[in-house]
Amino acid sequence: MLQQTQVATVIDYYNRWMQKWPTLQALAAASLEEVNELWAGLGYYSRGKRLQEAARKVVSELAGRMPRTAEDLQRLLPGVGRYTAGAIASISFGQATGVVDGNVIRVLCRLRCIGADTSSLAVIDCLWNMANTLVDRSRPGDFNQALMELGATVCTPKSPLCGECPVKEHCHAWRRVEKELASASQKLFGKTTLVPDVEDYGTGDCLLCLPAAELWDSSLGVTNFPRKAAKKQPRVERTATCVLERRGHLGVPEYLIVQRPSSGLLAGLWEFPSFPLAPGLQEEQQKEVLADHLQAWTRQPVQTQSLCFVGEVVHIFSHIHQTYVVYSLCLDGDLVLDAASSPSRWVTEEEFRASAVSTAMKKVLKAREAQRGAQSSRGKVGSTAACAGLPCALLEHKDLGLHWELPSLEQGDMPGRLSPWFP
Ligand code: SF4
């Protein structure tokens, strides 16, 4: 859970997880649906799925015994990479093996003035060798946790607390800053400059030094290390999403959600029906795409005019800048869905929130509710009434001098017919 996620966010999830599945056997017996439900909101959903797959493998193929070395953990369990294997083996089983995560990379790069691109395999291998060499043989778990904690609390990305750092005497980046300060003060008093250190010239072919094109920047001090890797731009995607609604039991709104495929992004999670949009489509074209998809899927005609634009919801995944273009469509009666399509079900708002849905979909529902709230407080129904599958009704605020217009409904019908939609 802590991979890519902060402790403060994880604590609640961890406690609920351990309460529900205190043993590997309990986790192995759970369904992916339950795992996704508990994981909902934590992001990077494949972690939960893999955790459960690993538990199943330990129970069914390894006689309930966890592998105890980093090599076996990585080799035998799905989703266990080099870092996770090292962390489990050293912390849980006392194996003298190092760990390299983002915090450790930063500390080691500063300790040894490593300025090369840390996303390169050669540099990563070198850092692993260093971590494996440095690790304390008698207390590897404590050592590794201390190193990670040092990076998280003292040797932080932007404001390292070098003055309080317990390893500053060993830190080459700190020494370099000290040397520069000493040299500057000598110059100030007209003394000769110190003889430069041979390490300050390590910009030739060295695999680990700052490249010659990116020389040391005095204003950055120790934060010259690690060098920032060029950030990969996230992919830009647009998706048309439709909040399909109907009046359920006692007029309570219900929403149709469908399950995503069991692999890929947000695998196995539930969402409002969503379809990819080609770039550059205008609103009318987007509606046509959505209506076509819904029509094929629900096997009933869907008019573009009945789709109500709700707004755009942006969600940033680690590698995708996703914009959900949200529409709502209110139905009168049930739907027969294409049998070949994904599993689907109707849920109330409460059930929706308890389901395995992503944070992005919660934002989509919030946008739809905000729109309904705004319409309700303005007293303006307009096209929303039409999309409720009811005869077209236009309702404006009487204080503004406007009026009700009910082409095919008696005015007395309105509260009963519309109140479930506009509470
Ligand atoms: Fe990090 Fe500063 Fe400590 Fe070096 S002295 S390890 S740069 S906090």
PDB file of N, CA and C and ligand atoms in Angstrom, residues 106-112 150-151 154-156 159-175 222-223 225, ligand 1:
ATOM      1  N   ARG A 106      17.613   9.178  -3.417  1.00  0.00           N
ATOM      2  CA  ARG A 106      18.010  10.560  -3.134  1.00  0.00           C
ATOM      3  C   ARG A 106      19.182  10.609  -2.150  1.00  0.00           C
ATOM      4  N   VAL A 107      19.066   9.816  -1.075  1.00  0.00           N
ATOM      5  CA  VAL A 107      20.125   9.836  -0.045  1.00  0.00           C
ATOM      6  C   VAL A 107      21.443   9.349  -0.635  1.00  0.00           C
ATOM      7  N   LEU A 108      21.411   8.237  -1.344  1.00  0.00           N
ATOM      8  CA  LEU A 108      22.664   7.685  -1.886  1.00  0.00           C
ATOM      9  C   LEU A 108      23.280   8.618  -2.921  1.00  0.00           C
ATOM     10  N   CYS A 109      22.438   9.217  -3.767  1.00  0.00           N
ATOM     11  CA  CYS A 109      22.973  10.140  -4.782  1.00  0.00           C
ATOM     12  C   CYS A 109      23.669  11.319  -4.114  1.00  0.00           C
ATOM     13  N   ARG A 110      23.105  11.793  -3.014  1.00  0.00           N
ATOM     14  CA  ARG A 110      23.740  12.932  -2.337  1.00  0.00           C
ATOM     15  C   ARG A 110      24.994  12.474  -1.583  1.00  0.00           C
ATOM     16  N   LEU A 111      24.893  11.319  -0.947  1.00  0.00           N
ATOM     17  CA  LEU A 111      26.056  10.826  -0.195  1.00  0.00           C
ATOM     18  C   LEU A 111      27.269  10.660  -1.101  1.00  0.00           C
ATOM     19  N   ARG A 112      27.028  10.243  -2.342  1.00  0.00           N
ATOM     20  CA  ARG A 112      28.151   9.956  -3.238  1.00  0.00           C
ATOM     21  C   ARG A 112      28.202  10.884  -4.457  1.00  0.00           C
ATOM     22  N   LEU A 150      15.391   8.367   6.762  1.00  0.00           N
ATOM     23  CA  LEU A 150      16.308   9.505   6.623  1.00  0.00           C
ATOM     24  C   LEU A 150      15.916  10.323   5.390  1.00  0.00           C
ATOM     25  N   GLY A 151      15.629   9.623   4.313  1.00  0.00           N
ATOM     26  CA  GLY A 151      15.227  10.308   3.079  1.00  0.00           C
ATOM     27  C   GLY A 151      13.879  10.999   3.227  1.00  0.00           C
ATOM     28  N   VAL A 154      14.702  13.804   6.764  1.00  0.00           N
ATOM     29  CA  VAL A 154      15.869  14.705   6.885  1.00  0.00           C
ATOM     30  C   VAL A 154      16.393  15.094   5.505  1.00  0.00           C
ATOM     31  N   CYS A 155      16.712  14.094   4.716  1.00  0.00           N
ATOM     32  CA  CYS A 155      17.277  14.368   3.393  1.00  0.00           C
ATOM     33  C   CYS A 155      16.130  14.489   2.392  1.00  0.00           C
ATOM     34  N   THR A 156      15.294  15.492   2.615  1.00  0.00           N
ATOM     35  CA  THR A 156      14.060  15.634   1.825  1.00  0.00           C
ATOM     36  C   THR A 156      14.362  16.232   0.442  1.00  0.00           C
ATOM     37  N   SER A 159      14.152  20.650   0.849  1.00  0.00           N
ATOM     38  CA  SER A 159      14.788  21.361   1.971  1.00  0.00           C
ATOM     39  C   SER A 159      15.482  20.389   2.909  1.00  0.00           C
ATOM     40  N   PRO A 160      16.561  19.780   2.478  1.00  0.00           N
ATOM     41  CA  PRO A 160      17.255  18.826   3.357  1.00  0.00           C
ATOM     42  C   PRO A 160      17.814  19.517   4.597  1.00  0.00           C
ATOM     43  N   LEU A 161      17.737  18.815   5.727  1.00  0.00           N
ATOM     44  CA  LEU A 161      18.210  19.391   6.997  1.00  0.00           C
ATOM     45  C   LEU A 161      19.634  18.905   7.261  1.00  0.00           C
ATOM     46  N   CYS A 162      20.566  19.361   6.434  1.00  0.00           N
ATOM     47  CA  CYS A 162      21.930  18.841   6.520  1.00  0.00           C
ATOM     48  C   CYS A 162      22.550  19.071   7.902  1.00  0.00           C
ATOM     49  N   GLY A 163      22.222  20.228   8.515  1.00  0.00           N
ATOM     50  CA  GLY A 163      22.811  20.527   9.821  1.00  0.00           C
ATOM     51  C   GLY A 163      22.465  19.477  10.863  1.00  0.00           C
ATOM     52  N   GLU A 164      21.302  18.841  10.731  1.00  0.00           N
ATOM     53  CA  GLU A 164      20.865  17.847  11.723  1.00  0.00           C
ATOM     54  C   GLU A 164      21.109  16.420  11.248  1.00  0.00           C
ATOM     55  N   CYS A 165      21.743  16.278  10.115  1.00  0.00           N
ATOM     56  CA  CYS A 165      21.825  14.949   9.503  1.00  0.00           C
ATOM     57  C   CYS A 165      22.887  14.080  10.187  1.00  0.00           C
ATOM     58  N   PRO A 166      22.516  12.882  10.603  1.00  0.00           N
ATOM     59  CA  PRO A 166      23.474  12.018  11.313  1.00  0.00           C
ATOM     60  C   PRO A 166      24.595  11.473  10.419  1.00  0.00           C
ATOM     61  N   VAL A 167      24.450  11.598   9.102  1.00  0.00           N
ATOM     62  CA  VAL A 167      25.505  11.045   8.234  1.00  0.00           C
ATOM     63  C   VAL A 167      26.234  12.136   7.445  1.00  0.00           C
ATOM     64  N   LYS A 168      26.104  13.382   7.908  1.00  0.00           N
ATOM     65  CA  LYS A 168      26.673  14.468   7.089  1.00  0.00           C
ATOM     66  C   LYS A 168      28.188  14.349   6.924  1.00  0.00           C
ATOM     67  N   GLU A 169      28.873  13.767   7.926  1.00  0.00           N
ATOM     68  CA  GLU A 169      30.325  13.640   7.808  1.00  0.00           C
ATOM     69  C   GLU A 169      30.722  12.719   6.651  1.00  0.00           C
ATOM     70  N   HIS A 170      29.788  11.866   6.236  1.00  0.00           N
ATOM     71  CA  HIS A 170      30.091  10.932   5.138  1.00  0.00           C
ATOM     72  C   HIS A 170      29.550  11.438   3.803  1.00  0.00           C
ATOM     73  N   CYS A 171      28.906  12.588   3.832  1.00  0.00           N
ATOM     74  CA  CYS A 171      28.150  13.014   2.648  1.00  0.00           C
ATOM     75  C   CYS A 171      29.000  13.899   1.738  1.00  0.00           C
ATOM     76  N   HIS A 172      29.226  13.433   0.540  1.00  0.00           N
ATOM     77  CA  HIS A 172      30.058  14.179  -0.400  1.00  0.00           C
ATOM     78  C   HIS A 172      29.375  15.455  -0.876  1.00  0.00           C
ATOM     79  N   ALA A 173      28.058  15.421  -1.044  1.00  0.00           N
ATOM     80  CA  ALA A 173      27.362  16.633  -1.497  1.00  0.00           C
ATOM     81  C   ALA A 173      27.483  17.719  -0.427  1.00  0.00           C
ATOM     82  N   TRP A 174      27.329  17.338   0.819  1.00  0.00           N
ATOM     83  CA  TRP A 174      27.427  18.317   1.916  1.00  0.00           C
ATOM     84  C   TRP A 174      28.847  18.879   1.995  1.00  0.00           C
ATOM     85  N   ARG A 175      29.833  17.986   1.834  1.00  0.00           N
ATOM     86  CA  ARG A 175      31.226  18.439   1.869  1.00  0.00           C
ATOM     87  C   ARG A 175      31.491  19.458   0.773  1.00  0.00           C
ATOM     88  N   VAL A 222      23.151  20.968  -2.044  1.00  0.00           N
ATOM     89  CA  VAL A 222      23.097  19.492  -2.136  1.00  0.00           C
ATOM     90  C   VAL A 222      21.970  19.002  -3.035  1.00  0.00           C
ATOM     91  N   THR A 223      20.988  19.879  -3.280  1.00  0.00           N
ATOM     92  CA  THR A 223      19.870  19.411  -4.117  1.00  0.00           C
ATOM     93  C   THR A 223      20.244  19.355  -5.603  1.00  0.00           C
ATOM     94  N   PHE A 225      21.780  17.039  -6.448  1.00  0.00           N
ATOM     95  CA  PHE A 225      21.634  15.582  -6.565  1.00  0.00           C
ATOM     96  C   PHE A 225      20.324  15.151  -5.917  1.00  0.00           C
TER      97      PHE A 225
HETATM   98 FE1  SF4 B   1      21.241  14.499   2.744  1.00  0.00          FE
HETATM   99 FE2  SF4 B   1      22.402  16.670   3.711  1.00  0.00          FE
HETATM  100 FE3  SF4 B   1      22.483  14.357   5.055  1.00  0.00          FE
HETATM  101 FE4  SF4 B   1      23.870  14.649   2.851  1.00  0.00          FE
HETATM  102  S1  SF4 B   1      24.146  15.778   4.740  1.00  0.00           S
HETATM  103  S2  SF4 B   1      22.641  12.913   3.410  1.00  0.00           S
HETATM  104  S3  SF4 B   1      22.518  15.930   1.627  1.00  0.00           S
HETATM  105  S4  SF4 B   1      20.651  15.599   4.588  1.00  0.00           S
END
